Structure formats: structure tokens, C-alpha cells
PDB file of C-alpha atoms in Angstrom:
ATOM      1  CA  ILE P   1       0.083   0.153  -0.135  1.00  0.00           C
ATOM      2  CA  ILE P   2       1.473   3.190  -0.946  1.00  0.00           C
ATOM      3  CA  ASP P   3      -1.454   5.579  -0.255  1.00  0.00           C
ATOM      4  CA  GLN P   4      -4.537   5.413   1.837  1.00  0.00           C
ATOM      5  CA  LYS P   5      -7.580   7.736   2.823  1.00  0.00           C
ATOM      6  CA  PRO P   6      -8.276   8.332   5.674  1.00  0.00           C
ATOM      7  CA  ASP P   7      -4.538   9.114   6.389  1.00  0.00           C
ATOM      8  CA  VAL P   8      -2.697   7.165   9.205  1.00  0.00           C
ATOM      9  CA  GLY P   9      -3.972   8.485  12.520  1.00  0.00           C
ATOM     10  CA  ASP P  10      -7.104   9.971  11.422  1.00  0.00           C
ATOM     11  CA  ASN P  11     -10.109   8.747  13.715  1.00  0.00           C
ATOM     12  CA  VAL P  12     -12.918   7.140  11.656  1.00  0.00           C
ATOM     13  CA  VAL P  13     -16.413   5.806  12.519  1.00  0.00           C
ATOM     14  CA  LYS P  14     -17.556   2.456  11.991  1.00  0.00           C
ATOM     15  CA  GLY P  15     -19.069   2.200   8.383  1.00  0.00           C
ATOM     16  CA  THR P  16     -16.236   4.920   6.965  1.00  0.00           C
ATOM     17  CA  GLU P  17     -15.144   3.864   3.495  1.00  0.00           C
ATOM     18  CA  LEU P  18     -11.354   3.288   3.340  1.00  0.00           C
ATOM     19  CA  TYR P  19      -9.419   3.899  -0.003  1.00  0.00           C
ATOM     20  CA  ALA P  20      -6.121   2.106  -0.431  1.00  0.00           C
ATOM     21  CA  THR P  21      -3.612   2.561  -3.434  1.00  0.00           C
ATOM     22  CA  VAL P  22      -1.618  -0.713  -4.096  1.00  0.00           C
ATOM     23  CA  SER P  23       1.417  -0.688  -5.837  1.00  0.00           C
ATOM     24  CA  LEU P  24       2.044  -2.715  -9.002  1.00  0.00           C
ATOM     25  CA  GLY P  25       5.706  -3.003  -8.459  1.00  0.00           C
ATOM     26  CA  LYS P  26       8.723  -1.300 -10.068  1.00  0.00           C
ATOM     27  CA  VAL P  27       8.151  -0.099 -13.299  1.00  0.00           C
ATOM     28  CA  PRO P  28      10.092  -2.291 -15.627  1.00  0.00           C
ATOM     29  CA  THR P  29      13.060  -1.285 -17.003  1.00  0.00           C
ATOM     30  CA  VAL P  30      13.375  -1.530 -20.788  1.00  0.00           C
ATOM     31  CA  VAL P  31      16.582  -0.838 -22.749  1.00  0.00           C
ATOM     32  CA  LYS P  32      17.755  -1.905 -26.184  1.00  0.00           C
ATOM     33  CA  MET P  33      20.721  -4.495 -26.351  1.00  0.00           C
ATOM     34  CA  ASP P  34      24.252  -2.833 -27.370  1.00  0.00           C
ATOM     35  CA  ASN P  35      26.472  -3.708 -30.048  1.00  0.00           C
ATOM     36  CA  LEU P  36      28.828  -5.793 -27.987  1.00  0.00           C
ATOM     37  CA  VAL P  37      30.419  -7.775 -30.864  1.00  0.00           C
ATOM     38  CA  ASN P  38      34.341  -7.257 -30.802  1.00  0.00           C
ATOM     39  CA  MET P  39      34.136  -6.153 -27.386  1.00  0.00           C
ATOM     40  CA  ASP P  40      36.441  -8.118 -25.076  1.00  0.00           C
ATOM     41  CA  GLU P  41      34.492 -10.325 -22.512  1.00  0.00           C
ATOM     42  CA  THR P  42      34.893  -8.262 -19.358  1.00  0.00           C
ATOM     43  CA  SER P  43      33.961  -5.192 -20.986  1.00  0.00           C
ATOM     44  CA  ALA P  44      30.788  -6.646 -22.039  1.00  0.00           C
ATOM     45  CA  LYS P  45      29.745  -8.212 -19.121  1.00  0.00           C
ATOM     46  CA  ASN P  46      30.491  -4.639 -17.052  1.00  0.00           C
ATOM     47  CA  LEU P  47      28.254  -2.884 -19.654  1.00  0.00           C
ATOM     48  CA  LEU P  48      25.484  -5.075 -19.222  1.00  0.00           C
ATOM     49  CA  LEU P  49      25.765  -5.491 -15.485  1.00  0.00           C
ATOM     50  CA  SER P  50      25.603  -1.231 -15.289  1.00  0.00           C
ATOM     51  CA  TYR P  51      22.093  -1.637 -16.734  1.00  0.00           C
ATOM     52  CA  ASP P  52      21.244  -2.750 -12.978  1.00  0.00           C
ATOM     53  CA  MET P  53      18.383  -4.975 -14.390  1.00  0.00           C
ATOM     54  CA  ASN P  54      19.700  -8.361 -12.662  1.00  0.00           C
ATOM     55  CA  LEU P  55      20.480  -9.641 -16.119  1.00  0.00           C
ATOM     56  CA  ASN P  56      21.469 -13.316 -16.282  1.00  0.00           C
ATOM     57  CA  ILE P  57      24.701 -13.446 -18.333  1.00  0.00           C
ATOM     58  CA  VAL P  58      25.665 -16.998 -20.105  1.00  0.00           C
ATOM     59  CA  ILE P  59      29.185 -17.194 -21.648  1.00  0.00           C
ATOM     60  CA  GLU P  60      29.397 -19.838 -24.417  1.00  0.00           C
ATOM     61  CA  LYS P  61      32.799 -20.197 -26.308  1.00  0.00           C
ATOM     62  CA  GLU P  62      32.979 -20.722 -29.621  1.00  0.00           C
ATOM     63  CA  PHE P  63      35.817 -20.898 -32.435  1.00  0.00           C
ATOM     64  CA  SER P  64      35.879 -17.930 -34.641  1.00  0.00           C
ATOM     65  CA  GLU P  65      38.201 -17.064 -37.789  1.00  0.00           C
ATOM     66  CA  ASP P  66      37.055 -13.442 -37.548  1.00  0.00           C
ATOM     67  CA  TYR P  67      37.560 -12.517 -34.027  1.00  0.00           C
ATOM     68  CA  GLU P  68      40.610 -12.208 -31.589  1.00  0.00           C
ATOM     69  CA  VAL P  69      40.538 -14.672 -28.669  1.00  0.00           C
ATOM     70  CA  GLY P  70      38.354 -13.181 -25.826  1.00  0.00           C
ATOM     71  CA  LYS P  71      36.108 -10.730 -28.216  1.00  0.00           C
ATOM     72  CA  VAL P  72      32.288 -11.073 -28.459  1.00  0.00           C
ATOM     73  CA  THR P  73      31.407 -12.729 -31.640  1.00  0.00           C
ATOM     74  CA  ARG P  74      27.466 -12.430 -31.261  1.00  0.00           C
ATOM     75  CA  THR P  75      24.914 -11.997 -28.641  1.00  0.00           C
ATOM     76  CA  ILE P  76      21.495 -13.647 -27.885  1.00  0.00           C
ATOM     77  CA  PRO P  77      19.461 -11.421 -28.080  1.00  0.00           C
ATOM     78  CA  GLU P  78      20.838  -9.476 -30.928  1.00  0.00           C
ATOM     79  CA  MET P  79      21.836  -5.786 -31.071  1.00  0.00           C
ATOM     80  CA  GLY P  80      18.605  -3.371 -30.839  1.00  0.00           C
ATOM     81  CA  LYS P  81      16.261  -6.311 -29.122  1.00  0.00           C
ATOM     82  CA  GLU P  82      14.613  -5.007 -26.126  1.00  0.00           C
ATOM     83  CA  LEU P  83      16.128  -5.979 -22.589  1.00  0.00           C
ATOM     84  CA  ARG P  84      13.882  -6.628 -19.733  1.00  0.00           C
ATOM     85  CA  GLU P  85      14.739  -7.271 -16.083  1.00  0.00           C
ATOM     86  CA  ASN P  86      16.116 -10.716 -15.346  1.00  0.00           C
ATOM     87  CA  ASP P  87      16.310 -11.716 -18.996  1.00  0.00           C
ATOM     88  CA  ASN P  88      18.881 -14.161 -20.226  1.00  0.00           C
ATOM     89  CA  ILE P  89      21.830 -13.118 -22.286  1.00  0.00           C
ATOM     90  CA  VAL P  90      24.231 -15.145 -24.037  1.00  0.00           C
ATOM     91  CA  LEU P  91      27.445 -13.697 -24.893  1.00  0.00           C
ATOM     92  CA  TYR P  92      29.623 -15.810 -27.705  1.00  0.00           C
ATOM     93  CA  ILE P  93      33.381 -15.501 -26.913  1.00  0.00           C
ATOM     94  CA  SER P  94      35.819 -16.355 -29.317  1.00  0.00           C
ATOM     95  CA  ALA P  95      38.406 -19.128 -28.763  1.00  0.00           C
ATOM     96  CA  GLY P  96      40.234 -18.481 -31.792  1.00  0.00           C
ATOM     97  CA  PRO P  97      40.451 -20.331 -35.137  1.00  0.00           C
ATOM     98  CA  GLU P  98      39.651 -24.034 -34.742  1.00  0.00           C
ATOM     99  CA  ILE P  99      42.936 -25.938 -34.660  1.00  0.00           C
ATOM    100  CA  ASN P 100      42.617 -29.461 -36.180  1.00  0.00           C
ATOM    101  CA  ILE P 101      45.705 -31.933 -35.645  1.00  0.00           C
ATOM    102  CA  SER P 102      46.233 -35.081 -37.718  1.00  0.00           C
ATOM    103  CA  ALA P 103      49.712 -36.904 -38.772  1.00  0.00           C
ATOM    104  CA  MET P 104      51.512 -36.161 -41.685  1.00  0.00           C
ATOM    105  CA  PRO P 105      50.616 -38.675 -44.532  1.00  0.00           C
ATOM    106  CA  ASN P 106      53.414 -40.540 -46.228  1.00  0.00           C
ATOM    107  CA  VAL P 107      53.796 -38.854 -49.655  1.00  0.00           C
ATOM    108  CA  VAL P 108      57.276 -39.914 -50.735  1.00  0.00           C
ATOM    109  CA  ASN P 109      57.548 -41.206 -54.044  1.00  0.00           C
ATOM    110  CA  LYS P 110      54.270 -39.177 -54.986  1.00  0.00           C
ATOM    111  CA  THR P 111      53.900 -37.002 -57.722  1.00  0.00           C
ATOM    112  CA  GLU P 112      53.767 -33.158 -56.404  1.00  0.00           C
ATOM    113  CA  ALA P 113      50.135 -32.866 -57.562  1.00  0.00           C
ATOM    114  CA  MET P 114      49.238 -36.372 -55.846  1.00  0.00           C
ATOM    115  CA  ALA P 115      51.254 -35.110 -52.608  1.00  0.00           C
ATOM    116  CA  ARG P 116      49.018 -31.880 -52.737  1.00  0.00           C
ATOM    117  CA  ASN P 117      45.808 -33.517 -53.362  1.00  0.00           C
ATOM    118  CA  ILE P 118      46.549 -35.962 -50.204  1.00  0.00           C
ATOM    119  CA  LEU P 119      47.562 -32.914 -48.236  1.00  0.00           C
ATOM    120  CA  ASP P 120      44.589 -31.173 -49.142  1.00  0.00           C
ATOM    121  CA  SER P 121      42.328 -33.902 -48.185  1.00  0.00           C
ATOM    122  CA  GLN P 122      43.367 -33.443 -44.630  1.00  0.00           C
ATOM    123  CA  LYS P 123      41.183 -30.273 -44.646  1.00  0.00           C
ATOM    124  CA  LEU P 124      43.751 -28.296 -42.532  1.00  0.00           C
ATOM    125  CA  ASP P 125      44.640 -25.582 -44.711  1.00  0.00           C
ATOM    126  CA  LEU P 126      47.965 -26.246 -44.910  1.00  0.00           C
ATOM    127  CA  ASP P 127      50.589 -23.751 -46.255  1.00  0.00           C
ATOM    128  CA  ILE P 128      52.366 -26.092 -48.940  1.00  0.00           C
ATOM    129  CA  ARG P 129      55.889 -25.079 -50.083  1.00  0.00           C
ATOM    130  CA  VAL P 130      57.900 -26.816 -52.964  1.00  0.00           C
ATOM    131  CA  GLU P 131      61.843 -27.024 -52.801  1.00  0.00           C
ATOM    132  CA  GLU P 132      63.427 -28.802 -55.503  1.00  0.00           C
ATOM    133  CA  VAL P 133      66.591 -31.036 -55.050  1.00  0.00           C
ATOM    134  CA  TYR P 134      68.599 -33.566 -56.706  1.00  0.00           C
ATOM    135  CA  ASP P 135      67.948 -37.232 -55.797  1.00  0.00           C
ATOM    136  CA  SER P 136      69.063 -39.962 -58.542  1.00  0.00           C
ATOM    137  CA  ASN P 137      67.073 -42.603 -56.491  1.00  0.00           C
ATOM    138  CA  VAL P 138      63.623 -40.689 -56.811  1.00  0.00           C
ATOM    139  CA  GLU P 139      61.826 -40.070 -60.277  1.00  0.00           C
ATOM    140  CA  LYS P 140      62.004 -36.517 -61.300  1.00  0.00           C
ATOM    141  CA  GLY P 141      58.911 -34.521 -60.273  1.00  0.00           C
ATOM    142  CA  SER P 142      58.272 -36.710 -57.281  1.00  0.00           C
ATOM    143  CA  VAL P 143      58.518 -36.330 -53.219  1.00  0.00           C
ATOM    144  CA  VAL P 144      61.997 -37.107 -52.060  1.00  0.00           C
ATOM    145  CA  LYS P 145      60.822 -36.286 -48.617  1.00  0.00           C
ATOM    146  CA  THR P 146      58.702 -33.809 -46.516  1.00  0.00           C
ATOM    147  CA  ASP P 147      59.079 -31.197 -43.464  1.00  0.00           C
ATOM    148  CA  PRO P 148      57.183 -32.477 -41.189  1.00  0.00           C
ATOM    149  CA  ALA P 149      58.222 -35.890 -41.596  1.00  0.00           C
ATOM    150  CA  SER P 150      55.442 -38.684 -42.454  1.00  0.00           C
ATOM    151  CA  GLY P 151      53.696 -39.602 -38.851  1.00  0.00           C
ATOM    152  CA  GLU P 152      54.615 -36.253 -37.317  1.00  0.00           C
ATOM    153  CA  GLN P 153      51.654 -33.950 -36.121  1.00  0.00           C
ATOM    154  CA  LEU P 154      50.095 -31.402 -38.331  1.00  0.00           C
ATOM    155  CA  LYS P 155      48.009 -28.536 -37.381  1.00  0.00           C
ATOM    156  CA  THR P 156      45.509 -26.174 -39.076  1.00  0.00           C
ATOM    157  CA  GLY P 157      47.671 -23.691 -41.357  1.00  0.00           C
ATOM    158  CA  GLN P 158      51.031 -25.249 -40.873  1.00  0.00           C
ATOM    159  CA  LYS P 159      53.689 -24.964 -43.318  1.00  0.00           C
ATOM    160  CA  VAL P 160      54.699 -28.230 -45.002  1.00  0.00           C
ATOM    161  CA  VAL P 161      57.564 -28.379 -47.319  1.00  0.00           C
ATOM    162  CA  LEU P 162      57.640 -30.808 -50.309  1.00  0.00           C
ATOM    163  CA  TYR P 163      61.052 -31.826 -51.308  1.00  0.00           C
ATOM    164  CA  ILE P 164      60.590 -32.670 -55.359  1.00  0.00           C
ATOM    165  CA  SER P 165      63.360 -34.762 -56.975  1.00  0.00           C
ATOM    166  CA  LYS P 166      64.892 -32.766 -60.002  1.00  0.00           C
ATOM    167  CA  GLY P 167      66.413 -36.258 -60.798  1.00  0.00           C
TER     168      GLY P 167
END
């Protein structure tokens, strides 16, 4: 009750009508979601907390080629959507690009084209370089050796050198 008639302390007689004003509670605060994309996680959380709306902030990590590690990649709700007291907010935070790992396949004695196809099939977006070397034991145009060697670990974007025989 936020108001009443008669007032507190007033004398009343039996049968007098009483009027009470009942509060509907706090007026709900509504704000629009800011653009948090590319902000660092701490700054984004602090901005949301500054709204003083008791928001439930959930952090989800995801791989991203486009945003640095620790930066917001997207939000739910999106920028411009209305936020109300106690809403759930999901901040997606970049974990950086996805790094895949596999073993270097054996491409020795394969042609350069075959070796490239085999390496491309690894789906690692490798940086393939070629160096020509003399080797009378390996047919001209074929792989003599690789760096890294067969069986060693390969990661996304890694440099691979194919040593191709000049004969």
C-alpha cells in the first residue's frame, strides 16, 4: 500500500469507506541491447551489469576465424532487441580459429600433384611449399622427403615443405 484515505492516525467511525492505493511494483526497465560484438568479454559483461537489471549473463565459447580470442562474436538477444529485468543474455566469446590436428601422411615417391591432393584432403588449410632437390633414387617430379616427416603432427595452417626430385 503506497497511499490510503483516510490518512494514518485519522479517527474513523464504523462504516467509513477506506481507500487504499496498492503498488503494482517497480516500473519495468526496458533498454535496447547494445552492439557488444568485438568487445572483450569483461567490458561486455560490465556494460550489461551497468544496466542494473539483474540480467542472467551466460558465456559460451566458440571457434572464430573473424574475431580475436576473448572477443564477443555474437549475442542472444541481438543488438537492438529489447532487454527487460532478469532476462537471459548469451555472450558468445571467440576461442580463436579451430585448430585441427592429424598426422602427416606419407607422400614420398608420389608426384607433387598427388602429394598436394593428399595433403588437401586433410582439410587443414596447409601452407604447402616446394623445394627442388637432386635425388637420383627418386623419379623426377616426385616427392623425395617432407618437412614435417611422415607420421609427425600437422596442425591447421601449418607450413609443409615438399622436396621434389630434379632427378
